[in-house]
Amino acid sequence: KLMLEQVDEQHTTLRALMHFSDLAKGTERVDDTHCLLTVFCDKNDETEMVYRVLSFGPTMKVREPECFVKLLKERLKEQLGIRSTN
């Protein structure tokens, strides 16, 4: 499961609900401009989920799980041509 925090600008929440319509999910309004979206997905779909989450750009932040956050960071570094020193 992914816990996503999103800034609800330009109907981001509605777009996210439609974007993840094929998956079980739940939403929680944090305040007037932020919403938490919990998306239940299969571990085997991890690569696809990386691309789906990245498509929202800076309006979406992954809160958990930490292993998915690390995967996103690695993918972004690859796209930017930055090699990991680990």
Backbone as numpy.savetxt, mean C-alpha at the origin, in Angstrom:
# Nx Ny Nz CAx CAy CAz Cx Cy Cz
-1.93 -9.89 5.46 -2.77 -8.71 5.46 -1.89 -7.48 5.46
-2.35 -6.46 4.77 -1.64 -5.18 4.70 -2.46 -4.12 5.41
-1.79 -3.29 6.21 -2.44 -2.14 6.83 -1.90 -0.92 6.11
-2.78 -0.24 5.40 -2.40 0.91 4.58 -3.03 2.17 5.14
-2.25 3.23 5.23 -2.77 4.53 5.62 -2.78 5.40 4.38
-3.89 6.06 4.15 -3.94 6.90 2.97 -4.50 8.28 3.27
-3.97 9.21 2.53 -4.47 10.58 2.58 -5.61 10.62 1.58
-6.78 11.03 2.04 -7.95 11.03 1.16 -8.04 12.34 0.40
-7.20 12.45 -0.62 -7.27 13.61 -1.51 -7.59 13.10 -2.90
-8.39 13.83 -3.61 -8.84 13.44 -4.94 -9.47 12.04 -4.92
-10.26 11.79 -3.89 -11.03 10.55 -3.77 -10.15 9.30 -3.71
-9.01 9.40 -3.05 -8.08 8.27 -2.95 -8.74 7.05 -2.31
-9.53 7.26 -1.27 -10.16 6.13 -0.59 -11.10 5.38 -1.53
-11.92 6.11 -2.24 -12.82 5.48 -3.19 -12.05 4.74 -4.28
-10.99 5.36 -4.78 -10.15 4.72 -5.80 -9.52 3.44 -5.25
-9.04 3.48 -3.99 -8.40 2.30 -3.39 -9.42 1.18 -3.21
-10.62 1.51 -2.79 -11.66 0.48 -2.62 -11.97 -0.18 -3.96
-12.01 0.58 -5.01 -12.24 0.01 -6.34 -11.03 -0.78 -6.81
-9.84 -0.25 -6.55 -8.59 -0.88 -6.99 -8.41 -2.26 -6.34
-8.80 -2.36 -5.08 -8.66 -3.62 -4.35 -10.00 -4.35 -4.22
-10.91 -4.12 -5.15 -12.26 -4.69 -5.05 -12.27 -6.22 -5.10
-11.23 -6.82 -5.64 -11.16 -8.27 -5.74 -10.69 -8.93 -4.44
-10.35 -8.12 -3.43 -9.82 -8.65 -2.17 -10.72 -8.27 -1.00
-10.67 -9.08 0.05 -11.37 -8.74 1.28 -10.65 -7.56 1.91
-11.41 -6.62 2.44 -10.80 -5.42 3.00 -11.71 -4.78 4.03
-11.14 -3.88 4.80 -11.90 -3.10 5.76 -11.32 -1.70 5.81
-12.15 -0.73 6.18 -11.68 0.65 6.26 -12.03 1.25 7.61
-11.24 2.21 8.00 -11.47 2.95 9.24 -11.03 4.39 9.02
-11.92 5.31 9.27 -11.62 6.73 9.14 -10.81 7.16 10.36
-9.63 7.75 10.15 -8.77 8.22 11.24 -9.14 9.65 11.61
-9.24 10.50 10.58 -9.65 11.89 10.77 -10.25 12.37 9.45
-10.39 13.66 9.30 -11.02 14.20 8.09 -10.26 13.91 6.81
-8.97 13.68 6.91 -8.16 13.50 5.70 -7.42 12.17 5.61
-7.52 11.32 6.63 -6.79 10.04 6.61 -7.73 8.86 6.87
-7.41 7.77 6.20 -8.19 6.55 6.33 -7.23 5.36 6.42
-7.59 4.37 7.23 -6.82 3.13 7.27 -7.57 2.09 6.45
-6.83 1.41 5.62 -7.39 0.36 4.78 -6.64 -0.92 5.09
-7.37 -1.92 5.51 -6.79 -3.24 5.74 -7.16 -4.12 4.56
-6.15 -4.66 3.89 -6.37 -5.49 2.71 -5.84 -6.89 3.02
-6.68 -7.88 2.82 -6.30 -9.27 3.06 -5.90 -9.90 1.74
-4.64 -10.28 1.66 -4.12 -10.83 0.40 -3.25 -12.04 0.70
-3.01 -12.80 -0.34 -2.21 -14.01 -0.25 -0.73 -13.66 -0.36
0.11 -14.31 0.40 1.56 -14.10 0.36 2.10 -14.31 -1.06
1.48 -15.20 -1.81 1.93 -15.48 -3.18 1.70 -14.31 -4.13
0.85 -13.37 -3.75 0.56 -12.20 -4.58 1.38 -10.98 -4.18
2.44 -11.19 -3.44 3.25 -10.10 -2.89 3.78 -9.15 -3.97
4.33 -9.68 -5.03 4.90 -8.84 -6.09 3.81 -7.98 -6.72
2.68 -8.57 -7.02 1.58 -7.80 -7.59 1.12 -6.71 -6.63
1.06 -7.03 -5.33 0.61 -6.05 -4.34 1.59 -4.89 -4.23
2.88 -5.16 -4.41 3.88 -4.08 -4.40 3.52 -3.06 -5.48
3.27 -3.53 -6.68 2.95 -2.63 -7.78 1.61 -1.92 -7.56
0.66 -2.64 -7.01 -0.65 -2.03 -6.78 -0.56 -0.91 -5.74
0.20 -1.14 -4.68 0.36 -0.12 -3.64 1.16 1.06 -4.17
2.24 0.78 -4.90 3.07 1.85 -5.44 2.30 2.74 -6.42
1.28 2.21 -7.04 0.51 2.99 -8.01 -0.20 4.18 -7.36
-0.33 4.18 -6.03 -0.97 5.28 -5.32 0.01 6.38 -4.94
1.29 6.15 -5.19 2.29 7.18 -4.92 2.30 7.60 -3.46
2.54 8.89 -3.22 2.70 9.37 -1.84 1.39 9.48 -1.06
0.26 9.16 -1.69 -1.00 9.23 -0.95 -1.26 7.98 -0.11
-0.41 6.96 -0.27 -0.61 5.72 0.48 0.69 5.31 1.17
0.56 4.95 2.45 1.71 4.51 3.25 1.38 3.15 3.85
2.33 2.23 3.78 2.14 0.91 4.39 2.56 0.98 5.84
1.65 0.66 6.72 1.95 0.64 8.16 2.49 -0.71 8.61
1.93 -1.77 8.06 2.38 -3.12 8.41 1.94 -4.10 7.34
2.60 -5.20 7.22 3.70 -5.72 8.03 5.04 -5.10 7.61
5.97 -5.11 8.51 7.28 -4.51 8.28 8.01 -5.18 7.11
7.82 -6.48 6.94 8.49 -7.19 5.83 8.01 -6.65 4.48
6.76 -6.23 4.40 6.24 -5.66 3.15 6.80 -4.25 2.94
6.96 -3.50 4.02 7.57 -2.17 3.94 8.98 -2.29 3.38
9.74 -3.26 3.88 11.11 -3.48 3.40 11.12 -3.86 1.92
10.17 -4.68 1.52 10.05 -5.09 0.12 9.77 -3.88 -0.77
8.90 -3.00 -0.32 8.61 -1.77 -1.08 9.85 -0.90 -1.22
10.59 -0.75 -0.12 11.80 0.08 -0.14 12.82 -0.50 -1.11
12.98 -1.83 -1.11 13.91 -2.47 -2.03 13.50 -2.23 -3.48
12.21 -2.34 -3.75 11.71 -2.15 -5.11 11.94 -0.70 -5.57
11.71 0.25 -4.69 11.93 1.65 -5.03 13.40 1.93 -5.28
14.27 1.34 -4.47 15.71 1.51 -4.68 16.13 0.95 -6.03
15.57 -0.21 -6.39 15.86 -0.81 -7.70 15.44 0.13 -8.82
14.26 0.72 -8.68 13.76 1.62 -9.71 14.62 2.86 -9.83
15.18 3.30 -8.71 16.03 4.48 -8.72 17.49 4.15 -9.05
17.79 2.85 -9.19 19.14 2.45 -9.52 20.10 2.50 -8.35
19.57 2.44 -7.14 20.41 2.48 -5.93 20.64 1.05 -5.46
21.89 0.72 -5.28 22.22 -0.63 -4.80 22.27 -0.64 -3.29
21.77 -1.75 -2.72 21.79 -1.92 -1.27 23.21 -2.24 -0.81
23.61 -1.71 0.35 24.94 -1.98 0.89 24.89 -3.07 1.94
23.76 -3.72 2.10 23.63 -4.79 3.11 24.21 -6.08 2.60
